[in-house]
Amino acid sequence: MCGIFGYIGEKPCASLLLEGLRRLEYRGYDSAGMAVLAPTLSIIKAKGQIAELAKKLKSTTPTGTIGIAHTRWATHGEPNEQNAHPHTCTHERIAVVHNGIIENYHALREYLKEKGHHFQSDTDSEVLAHLIGHFAKDEPDFFIAVQQALSEVEGAYGIAAIKEGRDEIIVARNGSPLILGIGDGEYFVSSDHTAINDHTKDIICLEDKDIARLTREGYTIIDMHNKEIHRDVEKITWDIHKIQLSGHDHFMHKEIIEQPETVANAFRGRLGKTAVKLDGLEEFKDFPFTRIRILACGTSYYAGLIGKYLFEENARIPTEVDYASEFRYRNPILSSDELVIAISQSGETADTLEAIRLAKKSTATFGIVNVVGSTIARQTKAGIYIHAGPEIGVASTKAFTGQVTCLYLLAIELRRRTHPADYLSRREELLAIPEKIKEILSHEEDIKAISKVYARHDNALYLGRGLNYPVALEGALKLKEISGIHAEGYPAAEMKHGPIALIDENMPVVFIATGDEVNYEKVLSNMAEVKARKGKIIAIASKNDIRLTKLADHIILVPKTTECLSPLLNVIPLQLLAYHMAVLRGKNPDRPQNLAKAVTVE
Ligand code: F6R
C-alpha cells in the first residue's frame, strides 16, 4: 500500500530510485515520482505504472546523489500526476513521500492555508510537506522541523523528507512500515526489504514513532521519548532470485508453482518423530487456553476459517474467526483463557495489527506471519513464521497454503497432547502433500484448457462444504480480484437458499467435491440441482472418482488425502484457474485493478 524508497550516498541516485520503485510496485501502481537533490530540488512524476516514470526519466535524468521516491496506491485524491508523490513545500524547498493516512489533514490544511500555503493536490499527504515547511521556516535543523510537524499529526505514516541545502534524509514511522538499509557509505530507506536486498543485507526495522536522520556518514534514530536509541541491525536472509521472475511471466504464476517447496518450508524442521516442534507454542505451556480466536483479513481470514475447522476437529478447542476490521470496532468480549491468533502474510495489515493490539490488552496473542520482523510478528507474544519467502504477486497464493500448513501443525500438536497415538498418521499425510501438489501442477495445461472455455463469462459460483467452503471463498476471491469476473463463494447447501436463482446455461459453477462420504454425497446432490438448471459444472474431485463424470462438464482430479489436508490440494487448481482466466482476458495478474499488497491503511 504505497511504496517508499530513498537513497543517500555517492552514486547518482535516479536509476537506483527507479529500480527500488520497480521492486515496490506491487504495493501500489497508479502513479509514481521521485525528488532528487541535484543540488536544487528536482521533481519528476508520472501517472500510471513505474514504466511511465521511466519514460519521463529518459529525457530528464537528475544527477544528484540524495533522493526519495514513491509508488502510489490512491486513498485521498484520484490517481493523477498532481496527486502523485513527492509533495513539496515550494517556499522552503522541501519534498516529502508518505505512506499511510493523515486523519487530521483537513484541519491542518485549513490552518496552513490561512498561513499562506498553496496546495496543489487533493491528497492528505501534501499537508506533511507544508507542515514541515511551516516549522522549517524558523527551525534551521531540518530533523527538528520534521519532529515538530509530526507532533501535530494524527494518523499513520511512513515518511521520507529532503530539503534543499541539507545533505540528509529524514525518515519517520508510525503505523506504516519503514526499513533502513545500512550500506558502506550509503544508506537506504524502504517500505520493505525487497527493494534493499539488491544493495545490502543489513537492515533496521524502525519502530512506531521513531525518527531517523540519514547522512553519508551514518544515521541516528530518536525514539518516541525523544531519546537517541540503538536498534539492532538484522540480516536479510531472503535470496535475491526469490524476488525475480526466473522465467515466469508473472510473480503470481511463479508463486503458485513454488508451493510444493513453500508448504515443505512451513513444516521443515518442525515435524518431529513424536511431536510437532513449535518454539512459538512452547511460550504458552503455562497458559492453559480453552478457546481460540483467529483475527485476519482477506485470504488470511479464509485460512483462519480453515483453522477453526482444524482446531475444533483435531483438538476440540472452540474457535472463533473474526475479520480483524470488524472485531476491533465492535467492543468484543474477550476472556483471559483465549489464545488470539493473528494471521497475516505481510505482518503489516493495519486492521489486523490494531485488532491484535486490542486483544493483547486482555489475553495472550500468537502470530502466523510470513514477513520476518514485521510489525504483527513483533506485536504478538509469540508465533510461527510460514517461511514462504517474499510474496510479490498481489493475489496471495503460497502464503495461503503456508498459513493453512501452520494451522494444521498447531492443530495436530494440540491434539497430540491428549491423543499421542494419532500423531504419526497425521504427520505422514502432511509429509506427502508437497509431492501431491506437484502432481496437480503437472496438469496445468488441462486447467488452462478449462479456463479457455470460461474466460469470457462474467460470473462464476464456487461451492464447497465443511472446510472446503473457505476454499470456495478463496477460489472466488482469486478469480474476482485478478480477472475482473464477478465470483461468489458459498457453502454448497446454501445454494438453494438464494444463489440457485442465478443458475442457467451461462453460469459456471465450481464444485469442490473431495469431501468425506457425507459431504461428498451432499455435494453430488447439489451438483444434480445445478445440472437440472443447465448450469455448467467444473468439479475438483479425488482421483478415481467415476461417479462425477455423469454430472460434471469438466473434472479436475486431485490426489487423495485426509479431509483436514484437502484445502492444501484443492486450492491449487482454483489458483491456476483464476490465473489463466485473468491472462486470457488480457489482465496482468500481478497488477489487479485498485488492489495493492499489504493494506496498511484502515
Ligand atoms: C487476496 C489478498 C488479500 C490479503 C489481505 C490480508 O489475494 O492478498 O485479501 O490476504 O489483504 O493481507 P495480509 O495477509 O498481509 O494481512
XYZ file of C-alpha atoms and ligand atoms in Angstrom:
618
model
C 0.000 0.000 0.000
C 2.233 2.755 -1.397
C 5.951 2.121 -1.562
C 8.678 4.466 -0.373
C 12.310 4.280 -1.378
C 15.199 6.652 -0.662
C 18.960 6.803 -1.118
C 21.848 8.855 0.226
C 25.436 8.077 -0.779
C 27.979 8.821 -3.500
C 26.196 7.312 -6.501
C 23.863 9.176 -8.879
C 20.570 8.004 -7.440
C 17.858 8.412 -10.096
C 18.319 4.934 -11.547
C 18.650 3.415 -8.048
C 15.387 5.060 -7.043
C 13.690 3.793 -10.165
C 14.896 0.249 -9.551
C 13.754 0.470 -5.912
C 10.299 1.559 -7.072
C 10.143 -1.345 -9.517
C 10.663 -3.739 -6.603
C 7.961 -1.952 -4.592
C 5.493 -1.556 -7.427
C 3.326 -4.383 -6.102
C 2.447 -2.058 -3.197
C 0.705 0.412 -5.489
C 0.853 1.358 -9.127
C -1.406 4.237 -10.005
C 1.282 6.920 -10.098
C 4.926 7.320 -9.165
C 7.508 10.007 -8.656
C 10.873 10.989 -7.249
C 12.669 14.004 -5.827
C 16.435 14.340 -6.169
C 18.719 16.981 -4.659
C 20.758 17.989 -7.693
C 21.645 20.216 -5.750
C 18.363 22.065 -6.168
C 15.225 20.012 -5.790
C 14.355 18.180 -8.989
C 10.923 16.517 -9.076
C 9.674 14.065 -11.696
C 6.232 12.456 -11.503
C 4.061 10.359 -13.776
C 0.558 8.950 -13.725
C 0.377 5.162 -14.118
C 2.915 2.453 -13.537
C 6.665 2.851 -12.941
C 7.245 2.335 -16.679
C 5.653 5.761 -17.266
C 8.051 7.396 -14.825
C 10.953 5.575 -16.512
C 9.900 7.058 -19.872
C 9.988 10.568 -18.419
C 13.400 9.982 -16.855
C 14.852 9.172 -20.273
C 14.524 12.814 -21.272
C 15.392 14.403 -17.883
C 17.557 12.398 -15.508
C 18.542 14.376 -12.415
C 22.161 13.823 -11.412
C 22.123 14.126 -7.583
C 23.130 11.524 -5.024
C 20.329 12.096 -2.479
C 16.764 11.270 -3.390
C 13.382 9.919 -2.314
C 10.754 8.140 -4.405
C 7.224 6.807 -4.140
C 4.794 4.496 -5.903
C 1.196 5.271 -5.021
C -1.987 3.405 -4.183
C -4.604 6.142 -4.043
C -6.528 6.823 -0.834
C -7.347 10.549 -0.922
C -7.427 12.046 -4.383
C -7.705 10.281 -7.718
C -4.676 8.742 -9.397
C -3.151 11.539 -11.482
C 0.159 13.354 -11.749
C -0.869 16.169 -9.418
C -1.677 13.736 -6.630
C 1.489 11.691 -7.187
C 4.252 11.963 -4.579
C 6.671 13.557 -3.749
C 4.713 16.516 -2.444
C 6.526 19.756 -1.941
C 6.522 22.934 0.059
C 7.902 25.297 -2.533
C 8.662 28.126 -0.047
C 11.053 26.037 1.950
C 12.153 23.783 -0.913
C 11.101 20.585 0.840
C 9.921 17.287 -0.680
C 8.105 14.506 1.155
C 6.909 10.999 0.305
C 4.305 9.381 2.532
C 2.650 6.014 3.055
C -0.388 5.933 5.361
C -3.302 8.228 6.114
C -3.205 11.586 7.880
C -6.521 11.633 9.724
C -6.491 15.302 10.775
C -5.342 16.508 7.368
C -8.414 18.623 6.809
C -7.861 20.783 9.895
C -4.137 21.011 9.198
C -4.769 22.005 5.611
C -7.157 24.793 6.600
C -4.671 26.085 9.177
C -1.780 26.041 6.685
C -3.873 27.741 4.005
C -4.537 30.568 6.448
C -0.782 30.812 6.892
C -0.388 31.325 3.147
C 0.449 27.823 1.935
C -0.851 26.896 -1.513
C -1.965 23.331 -2.034
C -1.551 21.617 -5.398
C -3.175 18.232 -4.819
C -6.232 16.585 -3.262
C -4.163 14.295 -1.067
C -3.885 14.106 2.694
C -0.117 13.624 2.264
C 0.532 17.109 0.919
C -0.150 18.641 4.352
C 3.007 16.944 5.597
C 5.205 18.870 3.148
C 3.596 22.190 4.104
C 3.525 21.429 7.810
C 7.223 20.573 7.799
C 7.813 23.746 5.753
C 5.834 25.737 8.318
C 8.183 24.629 11.107
C 11.338 24.698 8.959
C 10.797 28.432 8.388
C 12.035 29.173 11.909
C 13.950 25.992 12.706
C 17.315 25.549 10.944
C 17.671 21.890 11.961
C 15.515 20.037 9.423
C 15.276 16.972 11.695
C 13.699 19.064 14.454
C 11.319 20.707 11.985
C 10.109 17.234 10.892
C 9.779 16.183 14.517
C 7.744 19.290 15.342
C 5.482 18.733 12.341
C 4.835 15.095 13.205
C 3.850 16.012 16.744
C 0.811 17.762 15.178
C -0.186 14.805 13.042
C -2.830 12.172 13.801
C -2.851 9.032 11.730
C -0.478 6.560 10.174
C 2.686 7.412 8.334
C 5.934 6.189 6.960
C 7.679 9.239 5.506
C 10.929 10.341 3.950
C 11.737 14.034 3.546
C 14.544 16.063 1.983
C 15.298 19.791 1.869
C 17.441 21.833 -0.436
C 20.805 22.689 1.121
C 20.692 19.745 3.583
C 22.710 16.600 2.818
C 20.381 14.292 4.690
C 17.139 12.342 4.513
C 14.805 12.469 7.499
C 12.549 9.446 7.842
C 9.833 8.587 10.356
C 7.399 5.814 11.020
C 4.099 5.475 12.825
C 1.893 2.595 11.754
C 3.307 2.191 8.229
C 6.417 0.061 7.829
C 9.816 1.621 7.156
C 13.164 -0.088 6.942
C 16.666 1.341 6.811
C 19.323 -0.331 4.643
C 22.828 0.059 6.033
C 25.437 0.073 3.248
C 29.065 1.116 3.082
C 28.995 4.914 2.970
C 25.454 4.752 1.631
C 22.060 4.346 3.264
C 18.636 3.355 2.009
C 15.110 3.682 3.267
C 12.314 1.490 2.008
C 8.812 0.271 2.793
C 10.146 -3.281 2.727
C 13.398 -5.071 2.217
C 12.710 -6.429 -1.255
C 14.000 -3.109 -2.596
C 17.014 -3.002 -0.294
C 18.098 -6.600 -0.941
C 19.929 -5.593 -4.149
C 22.269 -3.285 -2.239
C 22.819 -4.538 1.289
C 21.695 -7.368 3.567
C 21.931 -5.215 6.726
C 18.658 -3.634 7.732
C 16.990 -1.918 10.670
C 13.222 -2.141 11.120
C 12.107 1.173 12.579
C 9.558 1.095 15.391
C 6.465 3.293 15.648
C 7.303 6.930 16.493
C 10.964 6.506 15.517
C 12.500 9.380 13.568
C 15.869 8.890 11.884
C 18.428 11.123 10.211
C 20.427 9.533 7.388
C 23.606 11.227 6.153
C 26.502 9.861 4.073
C 28.433 9.399 7.306
C 25.834 7.412 9.222
C 22.444 7.517 10.886
C 20.834 8.403 14.204
C 17.457 7.237 15.464
C 15.357 9.061 18.043
C 12.523 7.133 19.697
C 9.095 8.234 20.924
C 10.623 9.548 24.172
C 12.949 11.799 22.184
C 15.953 9.681 23.211
C 18.641 8.527 20.815
C 18.172 4.791 20.548
C 20.132 1.815 19.303
C 18.125 -0.516 17.072
C 19.591 -3.903 16.150
C 20.884 -4.386 12.627
C 19.278 -7.530 11.214
C 20.402 -9.619 8.242
C 18.082 -10.161 5.280
C 18.091 -13.874 4.662
C 15.804 -13.893 1.609
C 17.584 -14.797 -1.549
C 17.591 -12.285 -4.424
C 16.401 -14.852 -7.002
C 13.207 -15.220 -4.953
C 12.185 -11.718 -5.936
C 12.882 -12.211 -9.639
C 10.537 -13.729 -12.179
C 13.023 -16.509 -13.057
C 11.399 -17.312 -16.397
C 7.765 -16.967 -15.300
C 5.521 -14.396 -16.940
C 4.137 -13.256 -13.618
C 5.019 -13.479 -9.935
C 1.629 -14.991 -9.240
C 2.450 -17.907 -11.525
C 5.884 -18.327 -10.008
C 4.397 -18.334 -6.531
C 1.720 -20.912 -7.422
C 4.397 -23.194 -8.842
C 6.628 -22.734 -5.791
C 4.053 -24.269 -3.450
C 5.480 -27.789 -3.148
C 8.579 -26.094 -1.763
C 6.877 -23.412 0.325
C 4.488 -25.862 2.001
C 7.519 -28.018 2.845
C 9.257 -24.894 4.200
C 6.341 -24.334 6.554
C 6.760 -27.744 8.185
C 10.501 -28.311 7.642
C 12.305 -28.948 10.946
C 9.009 -28.835 12.823
C 7.544 -32.310 12.283
C 9.391 -34.284 14.962
C 9.022 -38.064 15.222
C 6.884 -37.827 18.344
C 5.643 -34.224 18.441
C 5.485 -31.014 16.437
C 8.317 -28.684 17.457
C 6.974 -25.164 17.554
C 9.009 -22.756 19.654
C 6.191 -20.234 19.470
C 3.726 -22.672 21.060
C 6.193 -23.522 23.822
C 5.797 -19.956 25.044
C 2.254 -20.871 26.096
C 2.994 -24.013 28.079
C 1.902 -22.290 31.293
C -1.182 -20.802 29.674
C -3.944 -23.431 29.566
C -6.118 -21.702 26.972
C -9.521 -23.245 26.402
C -10.643 -21.171 23.440
C -9.024 -19.806 20.298
C -9.926 -16.683 18.371
C -8.435 -16.003 14.951
C -8.131 -12.460 13.559
C -7.219 -11.756 9.943
C -8.295 -10.114 6.674
C -8.901 -11.329 3.109
C -7.225 -14.548 2.105
C -5.645 -14.842 5.555
C -9.162 -14.748 7.021
C -10.152 -17.663 4.800
C -7.112 -19.572 6.053
C -8.441 -18.732 9.530
C -11.834 -20.298 8.705
C -9.985 -23.489 7.804
C -8.078 -23.112 11.088
C -11.368 -23.112 13.002
C -12.285 -26.430 11.459
C -8.811 -27.858 12.136
C -8.740 -26.799 15.808
C -12.272 -27.939 16.529
C -11.935 -31.225 14.657
C -8.484 -32.207 15.918
C -8.142 -30.573 19.315
C -11.805 -29.978 20.204
C -10.959 -26.390 21.142
C -13.826 -23.982 20.392
C -12.564 -21.467 17.857
C -13.982 -18.216 16.566
C -12.776 -16.393 13.482
C -13.210 -12.660 13.076
C -12.457 -10.194 10.340
C -9.917 -8.025 12.144
C -11.670 -4.914 10.827
C -14.988 -5.980 12.390
C -13.543 -7.241 15.644
C -11.781 -4.023 16.545
C -14.811 -1.792 16.097
C -17.437 -3.801 17.941
C -16.462 -3.812 21.616
C -15.619 -7.533 21.553
C -15.896 -9.774 24.605
C -12.540 -11.426 25.211
C -11.826 -13.833 28.008
C -8.407 -14.291 29.551
C -8.401 -18.018 28.712
C -8.479 -17.331 24.968
C -5.489 -17.576 22.699
C -5.796 -14.939 19.983
C -4.094 -15.834 16.718
C -3.360 -13.175 14.096
C -2.780 -14.458 10.571
C -1.075 -12.163 8.085
C 1.216 -12.609 5.119
C 2.657 -9.107 5.243
C 2.520 -8.695 9.006
C 1.579 -5.073 8.322
C -2.173 -5.149 7.609
C -3.460 -2.164 9.582
C -6.728 -3.730 10.764
C -5.090 -6.976 11.875
C -2.384 -5.039 13.665
C -4.833 -2.843 15.552
C -7.034 -5.838 16.378
C -4.087 -7.671 17.893
C -3.084 -4.579 19.864
C -6.595 -4.506 21.269
C -6.615 -8.244 22.021
C -3.295 -8.226 23.812
C -4.722 -5.923 26.472
C -6.905 -8.849 27.617
C -5.125 -12.046 26.708
C -2.211 -13.814 25.028
C -1.548 -13.342 21.315
C 0.112 -15.527 18.702
C 1.164 -14.618 15.131
C 1.185 -16.707 11.972
C 3.099 -14.391 9.684
C 5.254 -14.563 6.571
C 7.359 -11.409 6.657
C 10.073 -11.866 9.241
C 10.389 -8.997 11.704
C 7.138 -7.375 10.502
C 5.058 -5.383 12.959
C 2.456 -8.089 13.672
C 5.256 -10.600 14.260
C 6.742 -8.195 16.793
C 3.463 -7.181 18.413
C 2.342 -10.729 19.221
C 3.699 -12.500 22.296
C 4.983 -15.416 20.215
C 4.241 -17.105 16.929
C 5.485 -19.033 13.934
C 6.671 -17.871 10.554
C 5.292 -19.588 7.490
C 8.633 -19.289 5.643
C 7.051 -18.873 2.208
C 9.652 -16.316 1.089
C 8.675 -12.971 -0.458
C 5.175 -12.989 -1.933
C 5.243 -10.346 -4.654
C 2.068 -11.241 -6.569
C -0.690 -9.038 -5.190
C -3.055 -12.018 -5.040
C -1.966 -14.207 -2.177
C -1.271 -17.839 -3.132
C 1.702 -19.506 -1.474
C 1.114 -17.541 1.732
C -2.366 -19.115 1.972
C -1.067 -22.678 1.744
C 1.753 -21.780 4.165
C -0.804 -20.406 6.642
C -3.007 -23.498 6.368
C 0.057 -25.712 6.871
C 0.986 -23.824 10.043
C -2.572 -24.023 11.353
C -2.515 -27.755 10.713
C 0.777 -28.065 12.627
C -0.746 -26.261 15.593
C -3.917 -28.352 15.437
C -2.178 -31.731 15.313
C 0.207 -30.738 18.091
C -2.703 -29.679 20.298
C -4.388 -32.996 19.550
C -1.219 -34.972 20.215
C -1.201 -33.729 23.790
C -4.332 -35.738 24.520
C -4.185 -38.381 21.751
C -0.490 -39.133 21.179
C -1.274 -42.273 19.175
C -2.905 -40.214 16.397
C 0.156 -38.125 15.688
C 2.144 -40.289 13.304
C -0.539 -40.785 10.665
C -1.289 -37.053 10.621
C 2.430 -36.339 10.269
C 2.819 -38.824 7.382
C -0.103 -37.305 5.488
C 1.382 -33.825 5.722
C 4.808 -35.029 4.609
C 3.192 -36.398 1.439
C 1.483 -33.109 0.496
C 4.320 -31.410 -1.468
C 4.529 -34.337 -3.931
C 0.755 -34.282 -4.323
C 0.820 -30.550 -5.091
C 3.481 -31.262 -7.727
C 1.174 -33.808 -9.311
C -1.657 -31.250 -9.550
C 0.695 -28.675 -11.038
C 1.717 -31.165 -13.718
C -1.867 -30.893 -15.053
C -1.669 -27.139 -15.552
C -2.333 -27.421 -19.295
C -5.656 -29.202 -18.661
C -6.684 -26.443 -16.236
C -5.671 -23.823 -18.781
C -7.885 -25.559 -21.364
C -10.863 -25.290 -18.986
C -10.043 -21.616 -18.393
C -10.320 -21.021 -22.131
C -13.908 -22.265 -22.129
C -14.992 -19.839 -19.380
C -12.664 -16.849 -19.732
C -15.372 -14.751 -21.437
C -18.058 -15.401 -18.815
C -18.987 -12.561 -16.470
C -19.913 -14.557 -13.367
C -18.963 -17.715 -11.524
C -20.127 -19.528 -8.420
C -17.823 -21.543 -6.139
C -19.361 -24.112 -3.820
C -17.865 -26.300 -1.119
C -18.805 -27.857 2.199
C -17.078 -28.088 5.575
C -13.526 -26.898 5.402
C -13.767 -26.705 1.648
C -16.292 -23.899 1.993
C -13.445 -21.463 2.831
C -11.584 -22.946 -0.150
C -14.587 -21.999 -2.307
C -14.433 -18.480 -0.849
C -10.735 -18.288 -1.632
C -11.217 -19.596 -5.188
C -13.879 -16.957 -5.827
C -11.729 -14.204 -4.317
C -8.769 -15.165 -6.520
C -10.932 -15.057 -9.634
C -12.629 -11.749 -8.898
C -9.530 -9.879 -7.808
C -7.332 -10.683 -10.801
C -9.669 -11.439 -13.712
C -12.440 -8.902 -13.225
C -15.033 -11.704 -13.344
C -17.640 -11.448 -10.612
C -17.458 -14.577 -8.466
C -19.117 -15.708 -5.252
C -18.166 -18.446 -2.837
C -20.991 -20.203 -0.986
C -21.496 -23.204 1.276
C -22.825 -25.748 -1.217
C -26.020 -26.440 0.734
C -26.836 -22.716 0.923
C -27.131 -22.563 -2.854
C -30.781 -23.470 -2.770
C -31.464 -20.652 -0.313
C -30.710 -17.992 -2.906
C -27.933 -18.294 -5.489
C -29.765 -21.064 -7.318
C -31.885 -18.267 -8.782
C -28.857 -17.256 -10.859
C -28.152 -20.629 -12.383
C -28.645 -21.119 -16.096
C -26.508 -22.226 -19.032
C -24.335 -19.106 -18.628
C -23.319 -19.755 -15.043
C -20.160 -21.795 -14.437
C -20.273 -23.433 -11.016
C -17.049 -24.690 -9.492
C -17.717 -27.517 -7.037
C -15.149 -28.745 -4.564
C -16.198 -32.337 -4.340
C -13.447 -34.130 -2.480
C -15.067 -34.342 0.960
C -15.648 -37.335 3.184
C -18.528 -39.691 2.453
C -21.289 -37.474 3.900
C -20.037 -34.261 2.368
C -19.409 -35.978 -0.931
C -22.927 -37.363 -1.233
C -24.420 -33.999 -0.354
C -22.249 -32.201 -2.890
C -23.356 -34.709 -5.503
C -26.995 -33.787 -4.828
C -26.122 -30.072 -5.101
C -24.486 -30.781 -8.453
C -27.599 -32.531 -9.673
C -29.573 -29.402 -8.745
C -27.240 -27.263 -10.849
C -27.297 -29.712 -13.744
C -31.114 -29.701 -13.717
C -30.931 -25.938 -14.355
C -28.395 -26.301 -17.158
C -25.546 -24.749 -15.148
C -22.008 -25.639 -16.232
C -20.084 -27.664 -13.674
C -16.355 -27.686 -13.064
C -15.611 -30.221 -10.336
C -12.497 -30.590 -8.249
C -12.616 -34.294 -7.447
C -10.496 -37.037 -5.946
C -8.619 -39.334 -8.272
C -10.568 -42.399 -9.442
C -13.908 -40.702 -8.932
C -16.081 -42.030 -11.714
C -19.497 -41.031 -10.328
C -18.853 -37.396 -11.085
C -18.263 -37.912 -14.797
C -22.017 -38.025 -15.422
C -22.668 -34.720 -13.677
C -19.675 -32.501 -14.292
C -18.805 -30.784 -17.560
C -15.144 -30.682 -16.546
C -13.303 -32.596 -13.844
C -10.003 -31.611 -12.289
C -8.615 -34.569 -10.411
C -6.509 -34.147 -7.293
C -4.690 -36.865 -5.314
C -6.395 -38.291 -2.258
C -5.526 -37.003 1.193
C -7.289 -36.580 4.530
C -10.238 -34.224 4.841
C -8.145 -31.878 7.041
C -5.409 -31.529 4.443
C -7.676 -31.361 1.401
C -7.659 -27.495 1.252
C -3.917 -27.599 0.527
C -4.608 -29.573 -2.643
C -7.999 -28.246 -3.694
C -6.943 -24.622 -3.734
C -4.139 -25.217 -6.269
C -6.379 -25.784 -9.331
C -8.503 -22.798 -8.248
C -5.423 -20.568 -8.195
C -4.404 -21.804 -11.656
C -7.938 -21.392 -12.989
C -8.028 -17.760 -11.808
C -4.525 -17.078 -13.115
C -5.220 -18.404 -16.620
C -8.642 -16.769 -16.848
C -7.037 -13.417 -15.984
C -4.255 -13.833 -18.547
C -6.741 -14.932 -21.219
C -8.767 -11.791 -20.522
C -5.663 -9.695 -21.131
C -5.193 -8.767 -17.458
C -1.913 -8.578 -15.610
C -2.494 -10.835 -12.571
C 0.322 -9.105 -10.691
C -1.365 -5.718 -11.031
C -5.061 -6.184 -10.259
C -7.126 -3.054 -10.614
C -7.420 -0.963 -7.411
C -5.549 -3.503 -5.292
C -2.181 -3.387 -3.616
C -0.159 -5.715 -1.471
C -0.040 -5.017 2.281
C -3.103 -2.958 3.209
C -1.504 -0.574 5.692
C -4.499 1.755 5.804
C -7.691 1.010 7.710
C -6.031 -11.603 -1.580
C -5.124 -10.911 -0.701
C -5.690 -10.111 0.409
C -4.843 -10.315 1.690
C -5.336 -9.380 2.799
C -4.582 -9.612 4.090
O -5.359 -12.318 -2.561
O -3.928 -10.967 -0.883
O -7.015 -10.416 0.642
O -4.944 -11.647 2.074
O -5.157 -8.056 2.397
O -3.223 -9.401 3.945
P -2.174 -9.985 4.966
O -2.219 -11.458 4.889
O -0.856 -9.428 4.500
O -2.555 -9.484 6.320
